[in-house]
Short mmCIF file of C-alpha atoms and ligand atoms in Angstrom, two decimals:
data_model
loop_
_atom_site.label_atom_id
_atom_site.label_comp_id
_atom_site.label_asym_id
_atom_site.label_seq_id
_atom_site.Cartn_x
_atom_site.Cartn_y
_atom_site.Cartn_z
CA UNK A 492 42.49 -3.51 -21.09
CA UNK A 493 42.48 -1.28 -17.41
CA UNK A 494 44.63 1.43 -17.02
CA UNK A 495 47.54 0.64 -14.97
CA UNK A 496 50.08 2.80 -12.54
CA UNK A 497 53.26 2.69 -14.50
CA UNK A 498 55.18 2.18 -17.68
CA UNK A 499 57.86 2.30 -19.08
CA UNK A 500 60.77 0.70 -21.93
CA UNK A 501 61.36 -2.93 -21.82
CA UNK A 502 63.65 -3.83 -24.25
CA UNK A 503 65.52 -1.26 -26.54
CA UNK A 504 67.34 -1.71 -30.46
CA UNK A 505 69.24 0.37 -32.79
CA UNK A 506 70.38 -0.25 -36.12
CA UNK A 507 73.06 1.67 -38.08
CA UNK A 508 73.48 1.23 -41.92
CA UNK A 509 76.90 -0.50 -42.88
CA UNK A 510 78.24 2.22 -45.13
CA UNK A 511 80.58 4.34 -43.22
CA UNK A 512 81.65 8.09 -44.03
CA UNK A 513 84.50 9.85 -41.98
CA UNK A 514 86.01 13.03 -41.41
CA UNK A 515 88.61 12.68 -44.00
CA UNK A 516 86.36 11.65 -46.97
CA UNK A 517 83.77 15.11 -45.94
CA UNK A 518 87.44 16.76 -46.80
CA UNK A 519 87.16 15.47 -50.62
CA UNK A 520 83.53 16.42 -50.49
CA UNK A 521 83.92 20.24 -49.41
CA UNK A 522 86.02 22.44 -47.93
CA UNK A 523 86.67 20.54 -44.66
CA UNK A 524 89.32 19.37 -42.18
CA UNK A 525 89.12 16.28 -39.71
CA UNK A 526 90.15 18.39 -37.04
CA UNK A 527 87.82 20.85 -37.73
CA UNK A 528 85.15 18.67 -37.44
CA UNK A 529 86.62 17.13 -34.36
CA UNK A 530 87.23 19.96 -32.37
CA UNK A 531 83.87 21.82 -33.48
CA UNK A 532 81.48 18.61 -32.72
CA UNK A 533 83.34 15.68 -31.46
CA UNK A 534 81.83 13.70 -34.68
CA UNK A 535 84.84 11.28 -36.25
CA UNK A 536 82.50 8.88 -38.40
CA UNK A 537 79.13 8.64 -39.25
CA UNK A 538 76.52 5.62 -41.02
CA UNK A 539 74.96 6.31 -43.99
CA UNK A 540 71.90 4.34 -45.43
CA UNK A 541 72.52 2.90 -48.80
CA UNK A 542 70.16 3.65 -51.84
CA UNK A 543 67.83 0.80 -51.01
CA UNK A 544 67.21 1.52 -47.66
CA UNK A 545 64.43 3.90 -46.39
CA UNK A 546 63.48 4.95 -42.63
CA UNK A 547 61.20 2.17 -42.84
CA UNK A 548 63.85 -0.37 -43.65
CA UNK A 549 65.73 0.94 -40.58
CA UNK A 550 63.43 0.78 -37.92
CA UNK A 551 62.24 -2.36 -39.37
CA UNK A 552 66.03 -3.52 -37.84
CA UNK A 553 66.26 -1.83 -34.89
CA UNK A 554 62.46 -2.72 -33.83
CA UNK A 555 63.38 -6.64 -34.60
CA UNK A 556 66.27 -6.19 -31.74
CA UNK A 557 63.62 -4.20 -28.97
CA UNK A 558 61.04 -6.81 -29.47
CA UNK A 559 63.60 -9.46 -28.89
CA UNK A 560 65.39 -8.02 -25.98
CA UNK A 561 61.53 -7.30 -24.27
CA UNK A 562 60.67 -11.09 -25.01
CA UNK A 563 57.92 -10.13 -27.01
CA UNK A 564 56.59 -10.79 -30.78
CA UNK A 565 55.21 -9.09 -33.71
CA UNK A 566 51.59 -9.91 -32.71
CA UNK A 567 51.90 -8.53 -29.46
CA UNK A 568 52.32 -4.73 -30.28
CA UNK A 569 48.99 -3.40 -30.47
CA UNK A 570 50.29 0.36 -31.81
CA UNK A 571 53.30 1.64 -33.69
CA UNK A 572 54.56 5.23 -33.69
CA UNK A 573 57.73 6.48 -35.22
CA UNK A 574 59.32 9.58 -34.49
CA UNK A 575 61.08 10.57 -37.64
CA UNK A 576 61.71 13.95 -39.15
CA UNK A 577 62.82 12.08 -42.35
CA UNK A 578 59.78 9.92 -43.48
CA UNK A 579 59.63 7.56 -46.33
CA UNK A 580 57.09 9.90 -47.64
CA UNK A 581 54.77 13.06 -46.12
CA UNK A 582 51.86 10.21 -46.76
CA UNK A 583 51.43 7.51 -45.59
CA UNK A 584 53.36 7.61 -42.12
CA UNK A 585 56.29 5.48 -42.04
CA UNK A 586 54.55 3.84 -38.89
CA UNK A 587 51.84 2.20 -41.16
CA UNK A 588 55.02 1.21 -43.62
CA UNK A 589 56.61 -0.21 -40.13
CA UNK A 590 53.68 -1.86 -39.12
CA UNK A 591 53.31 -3.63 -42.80
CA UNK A 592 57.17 -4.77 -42.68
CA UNK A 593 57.00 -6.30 -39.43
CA UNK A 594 53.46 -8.03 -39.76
CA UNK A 595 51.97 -6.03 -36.89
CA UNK A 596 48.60 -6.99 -37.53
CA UNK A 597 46.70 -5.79 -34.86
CA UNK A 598 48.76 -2.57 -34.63
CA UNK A 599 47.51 0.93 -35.03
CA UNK A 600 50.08 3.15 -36.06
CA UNK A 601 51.23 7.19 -36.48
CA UNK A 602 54.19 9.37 -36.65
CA UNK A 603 55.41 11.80 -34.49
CA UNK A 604 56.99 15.12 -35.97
CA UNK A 605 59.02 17.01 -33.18
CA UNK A 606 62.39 16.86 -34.57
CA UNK A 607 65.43 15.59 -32.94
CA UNK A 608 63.57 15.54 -29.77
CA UNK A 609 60.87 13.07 -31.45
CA UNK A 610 62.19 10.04 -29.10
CA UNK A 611 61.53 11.46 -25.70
CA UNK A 612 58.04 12.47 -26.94
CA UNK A 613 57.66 9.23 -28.36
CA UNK A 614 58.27 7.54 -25.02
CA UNK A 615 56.35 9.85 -23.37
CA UNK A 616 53.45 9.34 -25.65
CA UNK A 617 53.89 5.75 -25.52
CA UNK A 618 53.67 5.28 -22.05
CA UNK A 619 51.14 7.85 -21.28
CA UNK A 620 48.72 5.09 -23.92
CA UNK A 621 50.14 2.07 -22.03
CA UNK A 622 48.98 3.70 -18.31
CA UNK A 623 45.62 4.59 -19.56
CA UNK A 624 44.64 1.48 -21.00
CA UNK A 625 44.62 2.26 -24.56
CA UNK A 626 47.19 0.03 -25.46
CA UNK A 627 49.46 -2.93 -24.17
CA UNK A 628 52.44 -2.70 -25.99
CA UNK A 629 53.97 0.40 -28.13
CA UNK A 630 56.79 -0.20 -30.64
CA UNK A 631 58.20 3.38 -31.05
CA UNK A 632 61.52 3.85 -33.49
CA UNK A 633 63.07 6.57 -35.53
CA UNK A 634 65.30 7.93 -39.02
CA UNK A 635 67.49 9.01 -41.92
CA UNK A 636 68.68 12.41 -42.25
CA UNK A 637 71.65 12.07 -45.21
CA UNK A 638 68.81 12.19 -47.83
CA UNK A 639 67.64 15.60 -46.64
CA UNK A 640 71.32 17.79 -46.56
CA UNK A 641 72.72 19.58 -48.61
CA UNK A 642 76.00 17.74 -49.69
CA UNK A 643 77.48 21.28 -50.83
CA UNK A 644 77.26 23.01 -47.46
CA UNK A 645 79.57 22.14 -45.08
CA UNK A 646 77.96 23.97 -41.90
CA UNK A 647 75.54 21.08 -42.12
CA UNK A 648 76.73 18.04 -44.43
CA UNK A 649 79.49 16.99 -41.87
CA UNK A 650 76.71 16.61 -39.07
CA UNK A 651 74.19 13.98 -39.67
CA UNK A 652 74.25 10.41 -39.93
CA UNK A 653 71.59 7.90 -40.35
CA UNK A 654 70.05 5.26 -38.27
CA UNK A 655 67.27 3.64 -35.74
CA UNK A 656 66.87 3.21 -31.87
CA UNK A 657 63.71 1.66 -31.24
CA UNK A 658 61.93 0.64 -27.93
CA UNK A 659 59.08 -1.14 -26.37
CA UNK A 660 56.97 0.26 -24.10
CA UNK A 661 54.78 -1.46 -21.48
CA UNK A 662 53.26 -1.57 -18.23
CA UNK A 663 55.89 -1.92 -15.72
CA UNK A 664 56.03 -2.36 -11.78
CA UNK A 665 54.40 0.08 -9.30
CA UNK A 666 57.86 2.93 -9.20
CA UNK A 667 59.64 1.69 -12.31
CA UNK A 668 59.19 3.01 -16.03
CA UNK A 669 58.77 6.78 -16.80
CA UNK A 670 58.92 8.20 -13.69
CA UNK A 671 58.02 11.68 -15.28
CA UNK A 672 58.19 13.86 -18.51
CA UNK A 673 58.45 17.32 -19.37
CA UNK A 674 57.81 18.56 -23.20
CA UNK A 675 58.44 22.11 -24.27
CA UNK A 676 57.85 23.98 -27.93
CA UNK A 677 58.46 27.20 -29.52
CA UNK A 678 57.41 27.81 -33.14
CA UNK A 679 58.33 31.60 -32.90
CA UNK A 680 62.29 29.85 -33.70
CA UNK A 681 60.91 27.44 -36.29
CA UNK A 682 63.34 29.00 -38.81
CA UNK A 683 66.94 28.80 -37.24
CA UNK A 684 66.41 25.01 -38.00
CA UNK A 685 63.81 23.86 -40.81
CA UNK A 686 63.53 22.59 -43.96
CA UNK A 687 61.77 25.34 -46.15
CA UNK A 688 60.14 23.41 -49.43
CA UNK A 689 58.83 20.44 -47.83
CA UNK A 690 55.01 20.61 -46.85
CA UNK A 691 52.29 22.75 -48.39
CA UNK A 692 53.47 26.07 -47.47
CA UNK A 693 56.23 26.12 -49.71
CA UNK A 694 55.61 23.15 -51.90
CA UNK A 695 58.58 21.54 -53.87
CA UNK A 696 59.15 23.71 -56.99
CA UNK A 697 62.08 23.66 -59.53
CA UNK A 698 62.87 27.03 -58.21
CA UNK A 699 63.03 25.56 -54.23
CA UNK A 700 65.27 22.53 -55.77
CA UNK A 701 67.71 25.27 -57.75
CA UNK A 702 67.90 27.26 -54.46
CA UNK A 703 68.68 24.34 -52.42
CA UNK A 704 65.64 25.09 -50.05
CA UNK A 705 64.63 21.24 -50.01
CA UNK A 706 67.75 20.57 -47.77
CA UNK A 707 68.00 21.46 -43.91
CA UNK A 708 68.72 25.11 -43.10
CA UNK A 709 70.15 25.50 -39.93
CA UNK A 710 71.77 29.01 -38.09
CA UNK A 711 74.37 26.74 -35.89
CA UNK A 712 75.31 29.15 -32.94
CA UNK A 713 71.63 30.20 -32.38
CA UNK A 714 70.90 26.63 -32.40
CA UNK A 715 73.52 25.64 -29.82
CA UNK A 716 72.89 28.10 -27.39
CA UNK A 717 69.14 27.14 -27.78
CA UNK A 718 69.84 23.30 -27.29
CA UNK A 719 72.14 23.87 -24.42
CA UNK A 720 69.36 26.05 -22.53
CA UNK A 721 66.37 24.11 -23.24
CA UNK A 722 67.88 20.97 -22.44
CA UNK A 723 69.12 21.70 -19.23
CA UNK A 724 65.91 23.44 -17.90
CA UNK A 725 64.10 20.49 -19.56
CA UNK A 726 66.07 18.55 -17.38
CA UNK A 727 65.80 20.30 -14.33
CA UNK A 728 61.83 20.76 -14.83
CA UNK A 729 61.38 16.42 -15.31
CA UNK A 730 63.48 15.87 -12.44
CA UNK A 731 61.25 18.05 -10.41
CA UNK A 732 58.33 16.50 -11.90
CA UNK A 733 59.65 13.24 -10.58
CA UNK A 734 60.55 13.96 -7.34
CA UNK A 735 64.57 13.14 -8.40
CA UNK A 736 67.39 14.83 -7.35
CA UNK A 737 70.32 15.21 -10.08
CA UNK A 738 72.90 13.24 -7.56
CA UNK A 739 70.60 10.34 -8.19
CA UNK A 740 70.98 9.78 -11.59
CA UNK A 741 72.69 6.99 -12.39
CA UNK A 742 73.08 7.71 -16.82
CA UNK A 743 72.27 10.70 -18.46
CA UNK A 744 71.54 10.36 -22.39
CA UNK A 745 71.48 13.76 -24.01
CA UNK A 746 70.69 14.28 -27.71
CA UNK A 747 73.57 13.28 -29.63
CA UNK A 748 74.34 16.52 -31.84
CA UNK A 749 77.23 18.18 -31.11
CA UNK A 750 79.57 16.82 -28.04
CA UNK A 751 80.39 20.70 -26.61
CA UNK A 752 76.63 20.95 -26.41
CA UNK A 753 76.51 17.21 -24.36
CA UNK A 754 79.48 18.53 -22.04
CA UNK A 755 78.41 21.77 -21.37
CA UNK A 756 74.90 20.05 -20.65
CA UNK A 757 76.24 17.82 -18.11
CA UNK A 758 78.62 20.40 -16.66
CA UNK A 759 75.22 22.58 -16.04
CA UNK A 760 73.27 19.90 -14.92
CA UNK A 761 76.11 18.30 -12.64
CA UNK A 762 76.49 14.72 -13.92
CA UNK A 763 79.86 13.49 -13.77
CA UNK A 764 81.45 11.96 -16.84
CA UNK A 765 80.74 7.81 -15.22
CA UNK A 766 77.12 8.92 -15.37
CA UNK A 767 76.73 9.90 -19.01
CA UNK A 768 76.81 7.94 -22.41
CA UNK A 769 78.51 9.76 -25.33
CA UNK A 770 78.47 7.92 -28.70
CA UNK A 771 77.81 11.48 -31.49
CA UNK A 772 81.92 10.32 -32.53
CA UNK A 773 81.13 7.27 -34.07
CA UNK A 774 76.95 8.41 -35.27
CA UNK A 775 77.24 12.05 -35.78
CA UNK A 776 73.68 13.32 -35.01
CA UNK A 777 70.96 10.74 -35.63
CA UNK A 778 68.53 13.24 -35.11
CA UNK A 779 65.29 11.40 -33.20
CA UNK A 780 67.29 8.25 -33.45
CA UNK A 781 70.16 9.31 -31.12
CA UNK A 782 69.12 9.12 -28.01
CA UNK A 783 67.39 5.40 -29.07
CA UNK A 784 71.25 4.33 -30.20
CA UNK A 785 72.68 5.74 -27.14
CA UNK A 786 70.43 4.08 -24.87
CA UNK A 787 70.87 0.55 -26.52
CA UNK A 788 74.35 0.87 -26.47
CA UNK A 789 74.20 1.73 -22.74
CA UNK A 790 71.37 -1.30 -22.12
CA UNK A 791 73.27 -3.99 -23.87
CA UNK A 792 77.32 -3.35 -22.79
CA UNK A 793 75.80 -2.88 -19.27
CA UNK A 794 76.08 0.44 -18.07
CA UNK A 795 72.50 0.64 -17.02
CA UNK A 796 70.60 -1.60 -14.25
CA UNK A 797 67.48 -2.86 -13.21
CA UNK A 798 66.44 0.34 -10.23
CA UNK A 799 68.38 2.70 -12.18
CA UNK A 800 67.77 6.26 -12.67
CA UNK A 801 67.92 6.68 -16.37
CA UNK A 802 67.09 10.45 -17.50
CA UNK A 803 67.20 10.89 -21.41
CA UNK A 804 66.85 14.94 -23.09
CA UNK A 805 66.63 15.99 -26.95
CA UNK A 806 66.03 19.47 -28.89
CA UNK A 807 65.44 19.95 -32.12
CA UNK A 808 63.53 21.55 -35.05
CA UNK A 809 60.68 23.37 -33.44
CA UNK A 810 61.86 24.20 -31.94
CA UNK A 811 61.34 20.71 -29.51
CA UNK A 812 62.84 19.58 -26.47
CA UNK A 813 61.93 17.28 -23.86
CA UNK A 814 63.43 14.89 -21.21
CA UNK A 815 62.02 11.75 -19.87
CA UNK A 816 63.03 10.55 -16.22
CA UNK A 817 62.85 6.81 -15.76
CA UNK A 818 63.65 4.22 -13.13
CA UNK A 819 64.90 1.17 -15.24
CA UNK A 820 62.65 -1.89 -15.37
O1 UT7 B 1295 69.91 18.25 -33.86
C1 UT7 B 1295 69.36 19.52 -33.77
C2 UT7 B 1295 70.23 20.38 -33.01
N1 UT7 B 1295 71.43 20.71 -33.76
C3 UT7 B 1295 72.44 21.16 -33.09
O2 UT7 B 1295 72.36 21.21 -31.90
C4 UT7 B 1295 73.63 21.75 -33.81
C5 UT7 B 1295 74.03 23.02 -33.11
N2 UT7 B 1295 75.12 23.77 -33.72
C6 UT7 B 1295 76.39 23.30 -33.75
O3 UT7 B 1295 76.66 22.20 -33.37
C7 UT7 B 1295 77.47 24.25 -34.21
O4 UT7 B 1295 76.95 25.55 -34.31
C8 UT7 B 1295 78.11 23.83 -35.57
C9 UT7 B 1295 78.94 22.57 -35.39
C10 UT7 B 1295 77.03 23.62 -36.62
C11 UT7 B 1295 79.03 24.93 -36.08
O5 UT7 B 1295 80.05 25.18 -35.11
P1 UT7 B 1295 80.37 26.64 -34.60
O6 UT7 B 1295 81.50 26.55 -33.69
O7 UT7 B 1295 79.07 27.23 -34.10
O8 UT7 B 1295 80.84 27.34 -35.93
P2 UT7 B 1295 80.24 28.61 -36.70
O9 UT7 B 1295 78.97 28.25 -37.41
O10 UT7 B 1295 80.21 29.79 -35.76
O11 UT7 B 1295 81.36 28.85 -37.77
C12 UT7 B 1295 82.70 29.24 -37.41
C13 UT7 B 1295 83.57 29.24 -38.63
C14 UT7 B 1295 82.97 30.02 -39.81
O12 UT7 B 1295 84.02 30.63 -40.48
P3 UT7 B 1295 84.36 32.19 -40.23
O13 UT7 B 1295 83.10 32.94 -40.60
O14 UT7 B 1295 84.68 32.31 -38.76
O15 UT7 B 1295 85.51 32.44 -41.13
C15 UT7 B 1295 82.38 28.94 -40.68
O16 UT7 B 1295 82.30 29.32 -42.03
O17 UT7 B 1295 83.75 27.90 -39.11
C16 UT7 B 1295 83.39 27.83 -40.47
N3 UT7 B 1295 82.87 26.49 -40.75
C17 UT7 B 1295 83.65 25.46 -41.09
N4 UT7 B 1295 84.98 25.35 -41.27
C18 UT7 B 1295 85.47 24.16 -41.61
C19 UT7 B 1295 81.58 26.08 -40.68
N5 UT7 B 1295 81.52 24.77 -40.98
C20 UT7 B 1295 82.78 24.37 -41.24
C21 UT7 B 1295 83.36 23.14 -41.60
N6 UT7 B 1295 84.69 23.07 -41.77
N7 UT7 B 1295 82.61 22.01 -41.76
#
């Protein structure tokens, strides 16, 4: 294999579990309104996995549909990296459970723990390994965050849903594919958005269970004014990176978490409302899988074009964020 000049995605999937939850049946679960919910985060319905479905399971589906749509098979995808902040387990990776389900058999395969912003570094990762000749084709997916809340808090429980956005990455035509990337970090913030018994550091006691601290902790305000900021500099910064200015984007695919955060986004940014793809009312936040979904959803009903601009952000537990810029294969 040589190194070649570009890459990029080419063909998407998602997959959402059948089981719905809404607005009004969070209300019997805790103390909760529809509007509430509405008004605070623009989330009406979300998917929830059922008991025998893992991550796994999910990006199993949703890699199925990107393999299809790039007219590729199994056997071609020489690696296999899922971004997931919800793994089947801490070991193995979910990627070598992936690669296993799907018969990948000449696939290497690894995770990728940067939150919700996991799929932009995924697809940055991926096609960084495509243009240096490491690999041909990359199957990267993502998650399922229902198993990790805490049913009994409601500044959390009415947020998440579950599901998968995979893609396959490739080389792709001199111009076309990631155009360019920018990936930012700050652990000094881990802890306005973590999940404190879940690793070595504070190991999964009957004490962390009792005090709930197996479940997602998150300080809401400090984490929207954080996503907001990050990604629209993260934005700014890839667009400079790739030479783009924001009046040529042609969709603009922020991490679906919270819809005021996606508007007020945009409104910095400047993309007009025919430019952007908003799905967080029917998903809720999918975590590293939203901005997979979103994009699918945008590929298949035809909202994005072969020579479009397509510029995709995320932020998450970190803190992450990222954006990719891309000119559509
Ligand atoms: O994916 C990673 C990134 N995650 C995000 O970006 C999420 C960012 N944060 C948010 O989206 C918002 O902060 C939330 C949706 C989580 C919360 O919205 P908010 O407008 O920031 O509300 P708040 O936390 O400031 O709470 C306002 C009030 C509080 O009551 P008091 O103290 O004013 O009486 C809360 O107790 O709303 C209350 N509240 C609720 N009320 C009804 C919090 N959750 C609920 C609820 N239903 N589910």
């Amino acid at each position: 294999m040589s190194v070649c000049s570009s890459a990029g995605i080419l063909g998407t999937g998602h997959y959402a579990p059948e089981r719905l939850l809404t607005n009004f049946d969070l209300e019997k679960l805790v103390d909760t309104t529809d509007e509430w919910i509405r008004t605070r985060t623009g989330v009406e319905t979300r998917h929830l996995a059922a008991a025998s479905e893992n991550t796994s399971d999910l990006c199993v589906k949703a890699g199925w549909k990107a393999l299809e749509a790039a007219g590729l098979t199994a056997e071609d995808i020489d690696f296999v990296m899922v971004a997931t902040a919800s793994p089947d387990y801490v070991v193995p990776s979910t990627a070598c459970l992936v690669q296993d389900k799907m018969g990948m058999k000449r696939a290497g395969g690894m995770d990728i723990s940067a939150g919700c912003s996991g799929y932009i570094y995924a697809v940055a990762t991926a096609a960084a390994m495509v243009k240096a000749g490491l690999y041909k084709y990359i199957l990267v997916g993502a998650e399922i965050l229902s198993r990790l809340v805490n049913w009994q808090d409601r500044s959390t429980c009415i947020l998440f849903g579950d599901g998968a956005g995979a893609a396959v990455i490739g080389a792709a035509e001199e111009g076309f594919g990631l155009l360019a990337s920018d990936l930012g970090s700050d652990g000094s913030m881990g802890s306005i958005l973590n999940i404190p018994a879940s690793g070595v550091a504070e190991p999964v006691t009957h004490r962390a269970i009792d005090s709930n601290r197996i479940y997602i902790h998150m300080e809401g305000p400090e984490v929207f004014k954080a996503a907001v900021r990050h990604m629209e500099n993260t934005t700014m910064a890839a667009l400079e990176k790739a030479g783009v200015d924001k009046e040529e984007i042609d969709m603009f695919i922020a991490h679906q978490a919270n819809n005021r955060i996606i508007q007020s986004i945009a409104k910095k940014v400047g993309i007009p409302k025919d430019h952007m793809y908003v799905n967080v009312e029917r998903y809720g936040n999918t975590s590293a899988a939203s901005v997979g979904i979103a994009l699918d959803e945008a590929v298949r009903s035809g909202k994005i074009k072969h020579g479009d601009i397509v510029v995709i952000t995320g932020f998450g537990a970190g803190l992450t964020w990222g954006c990719d810029v891309m000119r559509w294969i």
